[in-house]
């Protein structure tokens, strides 16, 4: 078992733990979670910008806690209590992706319950603390900036990319159906999405020496204009989200390998590169362990100078160039490097088509809604215990409260995987036995039937009747 890296659950300094408590406090206030009156006032006093008197004001369904001149919601909420002003943020040149504006827009346009629901949808199987800590580390432990980044990501997932309600809910199965659509736009989007999966333009396979899942991008397979920009973005997010299920603590990052074998200028396309950079810097922070650029030809040197200028210095520091198997072996055991990269693993990418009936559980909305209702109760229990943890940073109760939170984290993870087949379409990695029921992972599944354990069953033939 690898050691727990600093700044993660189980390896926090006292100061980092206090930052985490403060971020949870702000998250609760943005999402309308009632922290009580007297105790909430005490907790708010720990934030210098928060007047203690504001804590006693009535709770509203729509919460606008952050002041910003010219916001129309101030008039809309005139009948409600004046919101607390915990922090005042300004848009600056350092805000590379305009997240401050997205943050305020989200508070102005969405109810607290909507923000809460989307935030917990984003958590999925993760330890909630681990998710918040990603944003704190990415913003160098500035609590206010971490909150802005978190809510901006939530807004991006919900309103821009529709990650959970579209990309992951529909997946490959719906794309296969939509390839037959009479609507030209729908047909092309789906065909372009699946074309990338079928050719193996990018895929996840195996682990590196640190136990991190490896995502390989075969750059030579990309041709500018061959597939629509929307399909490229959709497939990128789909693969990143799928890779999240391959992260198991203490491993919380992935390794990205750009296979530049056979690269020519015809393969260069800055638009998807910019989108990928934005994904990792703005919406999936602290997710990259290493980026390996393998066998880059000399013509890539000038391109790299341009790309490097777009990168955050922390991300740029994770980029390494490898030119042969010996250099690649510094990061990945040679036995786990496929032969097409001059390694010793006898493996090649093969796409397995969606199986009819593999997503039948998603049609059972009654069971889905029952599981979602049960999950919400579990989430509320976690929120209440977290409030206790915020109120009791030290003392006799603290250890017991932490133990209770940890137990709830395990229950939330188990609960998510019971829900998963009802809200997420099955992927290639479910079909080939890498992603297994209950959140189990097999990075190197042995020779098995072409389709394995779809929704918990292993059909002998690919028909809906054989799929649970």
Coordinates of C-alpha atoms in Angstrom, one line a residue:
X1 CA 0.0 0.0 0.0
X2 CA 1.4 3.4 -1.0
X3 CA 1.9 6.1 1.6
X4 CA -0.8 8.7 1.9
X5 CA 0.5 11.9 0.2
X6 CA 0.4 15.2 2.2
X7 CA -2.8 17.2 2.0
X8 CA -5.0 14.2 1.8
X9 CA -7.5 12.6 4.2
X10 CA -5.4 11.0 6.9
X11 CA -2.4 13.2 6.3
X12 CA -3.3 16.7 7.2
X13 CA -1.5 19.3 9.3
X14 CA -3.6 21.1 12.0
X15 CA -3.6 24.2 9.8
X16 CA -4.8 22.2 6.7
X17 CA -7.6 20.5 8.7
X18 CA -8.8 23.9 9.9
X19 CA -8.8 25.1 6.3
X20 CA -10.9 22.1 5.4
X21 CA -13.4 22.9 8.2
X22 CA -13.7 26.4 6.9
X23 CA -14.3 25.3 3.4
X24 CA -17.0 22.9 4.6
X25 CA -18.6 25.7 6.5
X26 CA -18.8 27.9 3.4
X27 CA -20.1 25.0 1.3
X28 CA -22.9 24.4 3.8
X29 CA -23.9 28.0 3.7
X30 CA -23.9 28.1 -0.1
X31 CA -25.9 24.9 -0.3
X32 CA -28.4 25.9 2.4
X33 CA -27.4 23.4 5.0
X34 CA -28.7 24.6 8.3
X35 CA -25.9 24.8 10.8
X36 CA -28.1 26.0 13.6
X37 CA -28.0 29.5 15.1
X38 CA -25.8 29.8 18.2
X39 CA -23.2 27.2 17.0
X40 CA -23.2 28.5 13.4
X41 CA -22.5 32.0 14.8
X42 CA -19.5 30.7 16.7
X43 CA -18.2 28.9 13.6
X44 CA -18.7 31.9 11.4
X45 CA -16.7 34.1 13.8
X46 CA -13.7 32.0 12.8
X47 CA -13.9 33.7 9.4
X48 CA -12.6 37.3 9.7
X49 CA -14.9 38.6 6.9
X50 CA -18.1 37.2 8.5
X51 CA -20.0 39.4 10.9
X52 CA -21.3 37.2 13.8
X53 CA -24.6 39.0 13.8
X54 CA -25.4 37.7 10.3
X55 CA -25.6 34.1 11.6
X56 CA -28.9 34.9 13.4
X57 CA -30.7 36.0 10.3
X58 CA -33.4 33.8 8.8
X59 CA -32.5 31.0 6.4
X60 CA -33.6 31.4 2.8
X61 CA -34.0 28.8 0.1
X62 CA -31.9 30.8 -2.3
X63 CA -28.7 31.9 -0.7
X64 CA -26.4 34.7 -1.9
X65 CA -23.7 34.9 0.6
X66 CA -21.1 36.8 -1.4
X67 CA -21.4 40.5 -2.2
X68 CA -21.0 41.8 -5.7
X69 CA -22.1 45.2 -7.0
X70 CA -24.9 45.3 -9.6
X71 CA -26.4 41.8 -9.0
X72 CA -30.1 41.8 -9.8
X73 CA -30.7 39.0 -7.3
X74 CA -30.4 41.6 -4.5
X75 CA -33.7 43.1 -5.6
X76 CA -35.3 39.7 -6.2
X77 CA -34.5 38.7 -2.6
X78 CA -35.4 42.0 -1.0
X79 CA -38.3 40.4 0.9
X80 CA -35.9 37.8 2.3
X81 CA -33.3 38.4 5.0
X82 CA -30.1 40.3 3.9
X83 CA -27.5 37.6 3.1
X84 CA -24.3 37.3 5.1
X85 CA -21.2 38.7 3.5
X86 CA -18.6 36.1 4.2
X87 CA -16.2 37.2 1.6
X88 CA -15.9 39.7 -1.2
X89 CA -14.2 38.5 -4.4
X90 CA -13.2 40.5 -7.5
X91 CA -12.5 39.2 -11.0
X92 CA -8.7 39.6 -11.7
X93 CA -6.3 38.8 -14.5
X94 CA -5.2 35.7 -12.4
X95 CA -8.7 34.2 -12.9
X96 CA -7.6 32.4 -16.1
X97 CA -11.0 30.7 -16.8
X98 CA -13.4 33.4 -15.4
X99 CA -14.4 31.2 -12.5
X100 CA -15.2 34.2 -10.2
X101 CA -17.9 35.3 -12.7
X102 CA -19.2 31.7 -13.0
X103 CA -19.3 31.5 -9.2
X104 CA -21.4 34.7 -8.8
X105 CA -23.6 33.7 -11.7
X106 CA -24.3 30.4 -10.1
X107 CA -25.3 31.9 -6.8
X108 CA -27.6 34.3 -8.6
X109 CA -29.3 31.8 -10.9
X110 CA -29.5 28.6 -8.9
X111 CA -31.2 27.7 -5.7
X112 CA -29.2 26.5 -2.7
X113 CA -30.8 23.0 -3.1
X114 CA -29.8 22.8 -6.7
X115 CA -26.2 23.6 -5.9
X116 CA -26.3 21.1 -3.1
X117 CA -27.7 18.4 -5.3
X118 CA -25.2 18.9 -8.1
X119 CA -22.3 19.1 -5.7
X120 CA -23.2 15.7 -4.2
X121 CA -23.7 14.3 -7.7
X122 CA -20.2 15.3 -8.4
X123 CA -18.9 13.5 -5.3
X124 CA -20.0 10.1 -6.5
X125 CA -17.9 7.4 -4.8
X126 CA -15.2 9.7 -3.6
X127 CA -14.4 10.6 0.0
X128 CA -16.1 14.1 0.2
X129 CA -13.1 15.5 2.1
X130 CA -10.8 14.2 -0.6
X131 CA -12.8 16.1 -3.3
X132 CA -12.7 19.4 -1.3
X133 CA -9.0 19.0 -0.6
X134 CA -8.3 18.8 -4.4
X135 CA -9.6 22.4 -4.7
X136 CA -7.8 23.6 -1.6
X137 CA -4.5 22.2 -2.9
X138 CA -5.1 23.6 -6.3
X139 CA -5.7 27.1 -4.8
X140 CA -2.7 26.8 -2.4
X141 CA -5.0 26.5 0.6
X142 CA -6.9 29.7 0.0
X143 CA -10.3 28.8 1.2
X144 CA -12.3 31.5 -0.6
X145 CA -10.6 30.7 -4.0
X146 CA -11.2 27.0 -3.4
X147 CA -14.9 27.6 -2.9
X148 CA -15.1 29.7 -6.1
X149 CA -13.3 26.9 -8.1
X150 CA -15.6 24.2 -6.6
X151 CA -18.8 26.0 -7.4
X152 CA -17.6 27.0 -10.8
X153 CA -16.8 23.4 -11.6
X154 CA -20.2 22.4 -10.4
X155 CA -21.8 24.9 -12.7
X156 CA -19.6 23.7 -15.6
X157 CA -20.7 20.1 -15.0
X158 CA -24.4 21.0 -14.7
X159 CA -25.0 23.7 -17.3
X160 CA -22.1 23.6 -19.8
X161 CA -21.1 19.9 -20.2
X162 CA -24.0 18.1 -18.6
X163 CA -21.6 15.5 -17.3
X164 CA -23.9 13.4 -15.1
X165 CA -27.3 13.9 -16.7
X166 CA -26.1 13.4 -20.3
X167 CA -22.6 12.3 -21.0
X168 CA -22.3 9.6 -18.3
X169 CA -26.0 8.8 -18.2
X170 CA -26.2 8.1 -22.0
X171 CA -22.7 6.8 -22.5
X172 CA -21.7 4.5 -25.4
X173 CA -25.0 2.6 -25.5
X174 CA -27.1 5.7 -26.3
X175 CA -24.4 6.8 -28.8
X176 CA -24.7 3.5 -30.6
X177 CA -28.5 3.9 -30.8
X178 CA -28.2 7.5 -31.9
X179 CA -25.9 6.5 -34.8
X180 CA -29.1 5.3 -36.4
X181 CA -30.9 8.6 -35.8
X182 CA -32.7 10.3 -38.7
X183 CA -31.5 13.6 -37.3
X184 CA -28.2 14.4 -39.1
X185 CA -26.7 16.4 -36.2
X186 CA -27.5 13.7 -33.6
X187 CA -26.2 11.0 -35.9
X188 CA -22.9 12.8 -36.6
X189 CA -22.3 13.6 -32.9
X190 CA -22.8 10.0 -31.9
X191 CA -20.8 8.5 -34.8
X192 CA -17.9 10.9 -34.1
X193 CA -18.0 10.0 -30.4
X194 CA -17.9 6.3 -31.0
X195 CA -15.4 6.5 -33.8
X196 CA -12.8 7.8 -31.2
X197 CA -13.6 4.9 -28.9
X198 CA -13.5 2.3 -31.7
X199 CA -10.1 3.4 -33.1
X200 CA -8.6 3.7 -29.6
X201 CA -7.5 7.3 -30.1
X202 CA -7.3 7.5 -26.3
X203 CA -8.0 4.8 -23.7
X204 CA -7.1 3.7 -20.2
X205 CA -5.0 0.7 -19.6
X206 CA -2.9 -0.6 -16.7
X207 CA -0.9 1.3 -14.0
X208 CA 2.5 2.9 -13.6
X209 CA 5.0 2.3 -10.9
X210 CA 3.1 4.5 -8.5
X211 CA -0.1 2.5 -9.1
X212 CA -1.7 5.3 -11.0
X213 CA -4.0 4.4 -13.9
X214 CA -2.5 5.2 -17.3
X215 CA -4.4 7.0 -20.0
X216 CA -2.8 6.7 -23.4
X217 CA -3.5 9.3 -26.2
X218 CA -2.3 8.1 -29.7
X219 CA -1.8 11.5 -31.3
X220 CA -1.2 10.1 -34.8
X221 CA -4.9 9.0 -34.9
X222 CA -6.2 12.5 -34.6
X223 CA -6.9 14.5 -37.8
X224 CA -8.1 18.1 -37.5
X225 CA -11.7 18.4 -38.6
X226 CA -12.2 14.7 -38.9
X227 CA -14.5 14.7 -35.8
X228 CA -16.6 17.5 -34.5
X229 CA -15.3 19.7 -31.7
X230 CA -18.3 18.8 -29.6
X231 CA -17.6 15.1 -30.0
X232 CA -14.0 15.6 -29.1
X233 CA -14.9 17.4 -25.9
X234 CA -17.6 14.9 -25.0
X235 CA -15.2 12.0 -25.4
X236 CA -12.5 13.7 -23.4
X237 CA -14.9 14.4 -20.5
X238 CA -16.3 10.8 -20.8
X239 CA -12.8 9.3 -20.5
X240 CA -11.8 11.5 -17.6
X241 CA -15.0 10.7 -15.7
X242 CA -14.6 7.0 -16.4
X243 CA -11.0 7.2 -15.2
X244 CA -12.2 8.6 -11.9
X245 CA -13.7 5.2 -11.1
X246 CA -10.2 3.7 -11.5
X247 CA -8.7 5.9 -8.7
X248 CA -8.7 4.1 -5.4
X249 CA -7.1 5.7 -2.3
X250 CA -4.3 6.4 -1.6
X251 CA -3.9 6.7 -5.4
X252 CA -5.8 9.8 -6.5
X253 CA -4.1 10.9 -9.7
X254 CA -3.6 9.4 -13.2
X255 CA -0.7 9.3 -15.6
X256 CA -1.3 10.6 -19.1
X257 CA 0.9 9.2 -21.9
X258 CA 0.9 11.1 -25.2
X259 CA 2.2 8.5 -27.7
X260 CA 3.8 10.7 -30.4
X261 CA 4.9 7.8 -32.6
X262 CA 4.3 8.8 -36.2
X263 CA 3.3 12.3 -35.4
X264 CA 3.1 14.9 -38.2
X265 CA 1.8 18.4 -38.5
X266 CA -1.5 16.9 -39.9
X267 CA -2.1 15.5 -36.4
X268 CA -1.7 18.9 -34.6
X269 CA -4.9 20.6 -33.4
X270 CA -4.6 23.3 -30.7
X271 CA -8.4 23.4 -30.0
X272 CA -8.7 20.0 -28.2
X273 CA -5.4 20.6 -26.5
X274 CA -6.7 23.8 -25.0
X275 CA -9.9 22.1 -23.9
X276 CA -7.9 19.3 -22.2
X277 CA -5.8 21.8 -20.4
X278 CA -8.8 23.6 -19.2
X279 CA -10.4 20.4 -18.0
X280 CA -7.4 19.5 -15.8
X281 CA -6.6 23.0 -14.6
X282 CA -10.2 24.3 -13.9
X283 CA -12.5 21.3 -13.5
X284 CA -10.4 18.3 -12.5
X285 CA -7.8 19.8 -10.3
X286 CA -5.0 17.8 -8.8
X287 CA -5.9 14.8 -11.0
X288 CA -2.6 14.5 -13.0
X289 CA 0.3 12.6 -11.4
X290 CA 2.5 12.7 -14.5
X291 CA 2.3 13.6 -18.2
X292 CA 4.7 11.6 -20.4
X293 CA 5.3 12.8 -24.0
X294 CA 6.7 9.8 -25.7
X295 CA 8.8 9.9 -28.9
X296 CA 8.1 13.4 -29.8
X297 CA 9.7 14.3 -33.1
X298 CA 11.8 17.5 -33.5
X299 CA 9.0 19.4 -35.1
X300 CA 7.1 19.2 -31.8
X301 CA 9.7 21.4 -30.1
X302 CA 8.2 24.7 -31.4
X303 CA 4.6 23.4 -30.6
X304 CA 5.6 22.5 -27.1
X305 CA 6.9 26.1 -26.5
X306 CA 3.4 27.4 -27.3
X307 CA 1.6 24.8 -25.2
X308 CA 3.9 25.2 -22.2
X309 CA 3.0 28.9 -22.2
X310 CA -0.7 28.0 -21.7
X311 CA 0.0 25.6 -18.7
X312 CA -0.1 26.4 -15.1
X313 CA 3.5 26.0 -13.8
X314 CA 2.4 23.2 -11.5
X315 CA 1.0 21.3 -14.4
X316 CA 4.0 22.0 -16.6
X317 CA 6.3 20.6 -14.0
X318 CA 4.6 17.2 -14.3
X319 CA 5.4 17.0 -18.0
X320 CA 8.3 14.6 -18.9
X321 CA 9.7 13.7 -22.3
X322 CA 10.6 10.1 -23.0
X323 CA 12.3 8.9 -26.2
X324 CA 12.7 5.2 -25.8
X325 CA 11.6 2.2 -23.6
X326 CA 14.4 2.7 -21.2
X327 CA 13.2 6.3 -20.4
X328 CA 9.6 5.2 -20.3
X329 CA 10.5 2.4 -17.9
X330 CA 11.5 5.0 -15.3
X331 CA 7.7 5.6 -14.9
X332 CA 6.1 2.3 -16.0
X333 CA 7.4 -1.3 -15.5
X334 CA 8.5 -2.7 -18.8
X335 CA 6.2 -5.7 -18.3
X336 CA 3.3 -3.3 -18.1
X337 CA 4.2 -1.4 -21.3
X338 CA 2.4 -2.8 -24.4
X339 CA 4.5 -4.1 -27.3
X340 CA 3.4 -1.2 -29.6
X341 CA 5.3 1.0 -27.2
X342 CA 8.3 -1.4 -27.2
X343 CA 7.4 -2.9 -23.9
X344 CA 6.9 -6.6 -23.0
X345 CA 3.1 -6.7 -22.4
X346 CA 1.3 -8.7 -25.0
X347 CA -1.8 -6.5 -25.2
X348 CA -3.5 -4.4 -27.8
X349 CA -6.5 -2.2 -27.6
X350 CA -9.7 -3.7 -28.9
X351 CA -13.1 -2.0 -28.6
X352 CA -16.1 -4.1 -27.5
X353 CA -19.4 -2.8 -28.7
X354 CA -22.2 -2.0 -26.3
X355 CA -24.4 -5.0 -25.4
X356 CA -28.1 -4.8 -25.9
X357 CA -29.8 -4.6 -22.5
X358 CA -26.6 -3.6 -20.6
X359 CA -28.3 -0.5 -19.3
X360 CA -31.7 -2.0 -18.5
X361 CA -31.4 -1.0 -14.9
X362 CA -31.5 2.6 -15.9
X363 CA -35.1 2.1 -17.0
X364 CA -36.0 1.1 -13.5
X365 CA -36.7 4.6 -12.3
X366 CA -38.6 3.4 -9.2
X367 CA -35.6 1.6 -7.8
X368 CA -33.4 4.5 -8.9
X369 CA -35.5 7.0 -7.0
X370 CA -35.7 4.8 -3.9
X371 CA -31.9 4.5 -3.9
X372 CA -31.5 8.3 -4.5
X373 CA -33.8 9.0 -1.6
X374 CA -31.8 6.7 0.7
X375 CA -28.6 8.3 -0.4
X376 CA -29.9 11.7 0.4
X377 CA -30.6 10.6 4.0
X378 CA -27.1 9.3 4.2
X379 CA -25.7 12.5 2.8
X380 CA -27.7 14.5 5.4
X381 CA -26.3 12.3 8.1
X382 CA -22.8 13.0 6.8
X383 CA -23.5 16.7 6.7
X384 CA -24.7 16.7 10.3
X385 CA -21.7 14.8 11.6
X386 CA -19.5 17.2 9.6
X387 CA -21.2 20.1 11.4
X388 CA -20.3 18.5 14.7
X389 CA -16.7 18.2 13.5
X390 CA -16.6 21.9 12.6
X391 CA -17.9 22.7 16.1
X392 CA -15.5 20.4 17.8
X393 CA -12.1 20.8 16.3
X394 CA -10.5 19.4 19.4
X395 CA -11.6 17.9 22.7
X396 CA -13.0 14.7 24.1
X397 CA -15.6 14.3 21.3
X398 CA -13.3 14.9 18.4
X399 CA -11.9 11.4 17.9
X400 CA -15.4 9.8 18.1
X401 CA -16.8 12.4 15.6
X402 CA -13.9 11.7 13.2
X403 CA -14.5 8.0 13.4
X404 CA -18.1 8.4 12.7
X405 CA -17.3 10.6 9.6
X406 CA -14.9 7.9 8.3
X407 CA -17.5 5.2 8.8
X408 CA -20.0 7.3 6.8
X409 CA -17.5 7.8 4.0
X410 CA -17.3 4.0 3.7
X411 CA -21.1 3.8 3.7
X412 CA -21.4 6.6 1.1
X413 CA -18.9 4.8 -1.2
X414 CA -20.8 1.4 -0.9
X415 CA -24.1 3.2 -1.3
X416 CA -22.9 4.9 -4.5
X417 CA -21.9 1.7 -6.2
X418 CA -25.4 0.2 -5.4
X419 CA -26.8 3.3 -7.2
X420 CA -24.3 3.4 -10.0
X421 CA -26.0 0.9 -12.5
X422 CA -29.1 3.0 -12.3
X423 CA -27.5 6.4 -13.1
X424 CA -24.4 5.6 -15.3
X425 CA -24.4 3.8 -18.6
X426 CA -22.0 0.9 -18.8
X427 CA -18.7 1.6 -20.5
X428 CA -16.1 -0.4 -22.4
X429 CA -14.3 -0.9 -19.0
X430 CA -17.3 -2.4 -17.5
X431 CA -17.7 -4.8 -20.4
X432 CA -14.1 -6.0 -20.4
X433 CA -14.0 -6.5 -16.7
X434 CA -11.7 -3.7 -15.6
X435 CA -14.5 -2.0 -13.7
X436 CA -16.3 -4.6 -11.6
X437 CA -19.5 -4.4 -9.4
X438 CA -19.1 -2.8 -6.0
X439 CA -16.3 -0.5 -7.1
X440 CA -13.7 -3.3 -7.5
X441 CA -11.0 -2.8 -10.1
X442 CA -9.0 -5.3 -12.2
X443 CA -6.5 -3.4 -14.3
X444 CA -5.2 -6.5 -16.0
X445 CA -8.2 -8.9 -16.5
X446 CA -7.2 -12.3 -17.7
X447 CA -8.7 -13.8 -20.9
X448 CA -12.5 -13.8 -20.3
X449 CA -15.6 -14.0 -22.5
X450 CA -15.9 -10.9 -24.7
X451 CA -18.6 -9.5 -22.4
X452 CA -18.2 -9.8 -18.6
X453 CA -20.5 -9.0 -15.7
X454 CA -22.6 -6.3 -17.2
X455 CA -24.8 -5.1 -14.3
X456 CA -23.6 -8.0 -12.3
X457 CA -24.3 -10.8 -14.8
X458 CA -22.0 -12.6 -17.3
X459 CA -24.0 -13.4 -20.3
X460 CA -23.1 -16.2 -22.7
X461 CA -24.7 -14.3 -25.6
X462 CA -25.1 -10.7 -26.2
X463 CA -28.8 -10.2 -25.9
X464 CA -31.0 -8.3 -23.5
X465 CA -32.5 -11.5 -22.1
X466 CA -29.0 -12.5 -20.8
X467 CA -28.3 -9.2 -19.1
X468 CA -29.4 -8.6 -15.5

